Coordinates of N, CA and C in Angstrom, one line a residue:
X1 N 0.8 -1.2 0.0 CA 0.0 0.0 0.0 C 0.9 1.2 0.0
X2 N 0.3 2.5 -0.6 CA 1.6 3.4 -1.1 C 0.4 4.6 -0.2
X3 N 1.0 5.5 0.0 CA 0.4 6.4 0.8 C -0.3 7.6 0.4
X4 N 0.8 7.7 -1.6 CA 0.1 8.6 -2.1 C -1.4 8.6 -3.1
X5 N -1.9 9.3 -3.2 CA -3.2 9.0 -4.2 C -3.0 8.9 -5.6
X6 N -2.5 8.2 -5.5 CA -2.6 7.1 -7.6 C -3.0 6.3 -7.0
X7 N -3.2 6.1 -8.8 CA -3.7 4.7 -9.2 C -2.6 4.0 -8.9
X8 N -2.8 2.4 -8.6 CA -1.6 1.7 -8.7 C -2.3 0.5 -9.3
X9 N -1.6 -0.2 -10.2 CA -2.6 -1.2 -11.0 C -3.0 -0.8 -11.9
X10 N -4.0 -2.1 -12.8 CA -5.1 -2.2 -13.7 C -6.0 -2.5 -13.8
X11 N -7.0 -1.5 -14.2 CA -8.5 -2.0 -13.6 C -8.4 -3.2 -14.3
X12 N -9.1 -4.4 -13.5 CA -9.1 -5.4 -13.8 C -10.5 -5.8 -14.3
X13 N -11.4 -4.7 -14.7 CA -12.9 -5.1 -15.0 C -13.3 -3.7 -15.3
X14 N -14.7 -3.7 -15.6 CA -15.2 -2.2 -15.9 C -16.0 -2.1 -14.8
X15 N -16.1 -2.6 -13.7 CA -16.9 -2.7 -12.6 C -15.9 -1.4 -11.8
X16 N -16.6 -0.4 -11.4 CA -16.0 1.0 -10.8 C -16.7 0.9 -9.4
X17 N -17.0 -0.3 -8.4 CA -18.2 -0.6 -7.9 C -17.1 -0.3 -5.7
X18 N -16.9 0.4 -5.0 CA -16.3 0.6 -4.3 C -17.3 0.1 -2.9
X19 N -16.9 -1.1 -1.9 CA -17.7 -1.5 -0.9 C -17.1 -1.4 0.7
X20 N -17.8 -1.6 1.4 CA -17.2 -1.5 2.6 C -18.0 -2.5 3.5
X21 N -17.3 -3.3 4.5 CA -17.5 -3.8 5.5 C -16.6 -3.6 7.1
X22 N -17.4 -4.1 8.0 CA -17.0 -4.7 9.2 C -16.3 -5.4 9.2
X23 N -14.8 -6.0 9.9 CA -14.2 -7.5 9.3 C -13.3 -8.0 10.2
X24 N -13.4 -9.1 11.1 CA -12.4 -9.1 12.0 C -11.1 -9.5 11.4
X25 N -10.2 -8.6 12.2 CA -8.1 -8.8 11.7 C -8.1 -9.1 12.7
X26 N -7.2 -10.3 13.5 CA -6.6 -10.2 14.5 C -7.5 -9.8 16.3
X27 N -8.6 -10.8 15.6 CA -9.5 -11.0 16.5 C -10.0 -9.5 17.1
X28 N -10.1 -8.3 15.9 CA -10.3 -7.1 16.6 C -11.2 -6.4 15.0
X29 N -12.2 -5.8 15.4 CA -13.0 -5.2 14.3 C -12.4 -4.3 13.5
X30 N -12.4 -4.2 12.5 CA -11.9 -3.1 11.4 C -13.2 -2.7 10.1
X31 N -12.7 -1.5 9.8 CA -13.5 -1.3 8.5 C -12.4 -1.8 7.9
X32 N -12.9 -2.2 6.5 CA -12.7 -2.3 5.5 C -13.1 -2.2 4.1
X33 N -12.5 -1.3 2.7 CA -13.1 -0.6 1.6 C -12.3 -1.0 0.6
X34 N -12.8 -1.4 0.1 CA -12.5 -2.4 -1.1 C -13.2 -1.7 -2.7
X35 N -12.4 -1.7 -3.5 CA -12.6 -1.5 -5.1 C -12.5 -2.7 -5.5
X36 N -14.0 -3.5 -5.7 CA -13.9 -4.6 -6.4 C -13.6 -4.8 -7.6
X37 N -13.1 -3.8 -8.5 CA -13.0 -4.1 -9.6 C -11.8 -3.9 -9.9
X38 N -10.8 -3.7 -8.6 CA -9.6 -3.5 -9.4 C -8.6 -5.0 -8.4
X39 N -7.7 -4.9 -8.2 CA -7.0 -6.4 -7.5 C -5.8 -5.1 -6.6
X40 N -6.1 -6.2 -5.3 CA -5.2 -5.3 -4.2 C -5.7 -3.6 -4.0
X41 N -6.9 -3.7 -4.4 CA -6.9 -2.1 -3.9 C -8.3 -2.1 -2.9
X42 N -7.8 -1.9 -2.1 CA -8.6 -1.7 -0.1 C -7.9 -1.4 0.9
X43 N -8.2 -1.0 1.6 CA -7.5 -0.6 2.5 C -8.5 -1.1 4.2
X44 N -7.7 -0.8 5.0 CA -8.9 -1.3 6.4 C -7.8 -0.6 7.4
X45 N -9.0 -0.2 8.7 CA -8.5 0.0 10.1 C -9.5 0.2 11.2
X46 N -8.6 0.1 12.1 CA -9.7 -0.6 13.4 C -10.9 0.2 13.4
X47 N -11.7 -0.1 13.7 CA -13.2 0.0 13.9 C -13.0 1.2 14.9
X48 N -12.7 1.4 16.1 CA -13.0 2.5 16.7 C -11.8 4.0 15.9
X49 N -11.1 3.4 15.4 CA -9.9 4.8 14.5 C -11.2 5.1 13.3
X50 N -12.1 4.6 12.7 CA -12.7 5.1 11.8 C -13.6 6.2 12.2
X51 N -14.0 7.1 11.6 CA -14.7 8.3 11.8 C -16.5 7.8 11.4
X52 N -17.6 8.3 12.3 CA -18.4 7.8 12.3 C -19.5 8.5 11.6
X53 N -20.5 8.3 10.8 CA -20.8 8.9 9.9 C -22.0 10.1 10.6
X54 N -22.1 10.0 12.1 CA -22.7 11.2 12.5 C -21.6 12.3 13.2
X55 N -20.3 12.2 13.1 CA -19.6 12.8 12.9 C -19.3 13.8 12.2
X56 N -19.6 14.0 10.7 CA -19.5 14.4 9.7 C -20.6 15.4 9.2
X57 N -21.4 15.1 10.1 CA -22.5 16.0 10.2 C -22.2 17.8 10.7

């Protein structure tokens, strides 16, 4: 994982379709956000470091 914002890869499909889950790592919750359409590109971290969407309000 590279820290800056590129692209890294090839879209591997025409699917532009970006998801997110709950997911345990290490017996501890994380989000996790995944670009299905591309290979190796998501990123995740612990569930309480994520910002909550009434936050943003």
């Amino acid at each position: 994982m590279t820290p800056e914002g590129e692209a890294v890869g090839n879209q591997s499909s025409d699917d532009e379709t970006v998801v997110s889950a709950i997911d345990e790592i290490e017996d501890r919750p994380h989000l996790v956000i995944a670009d299905i359409g591309r290979d190796d590109a998501w990123l995740s971290m612990t569930e309480r470091d994520a910002v909550s969407l009434d936050a943003w309000r």
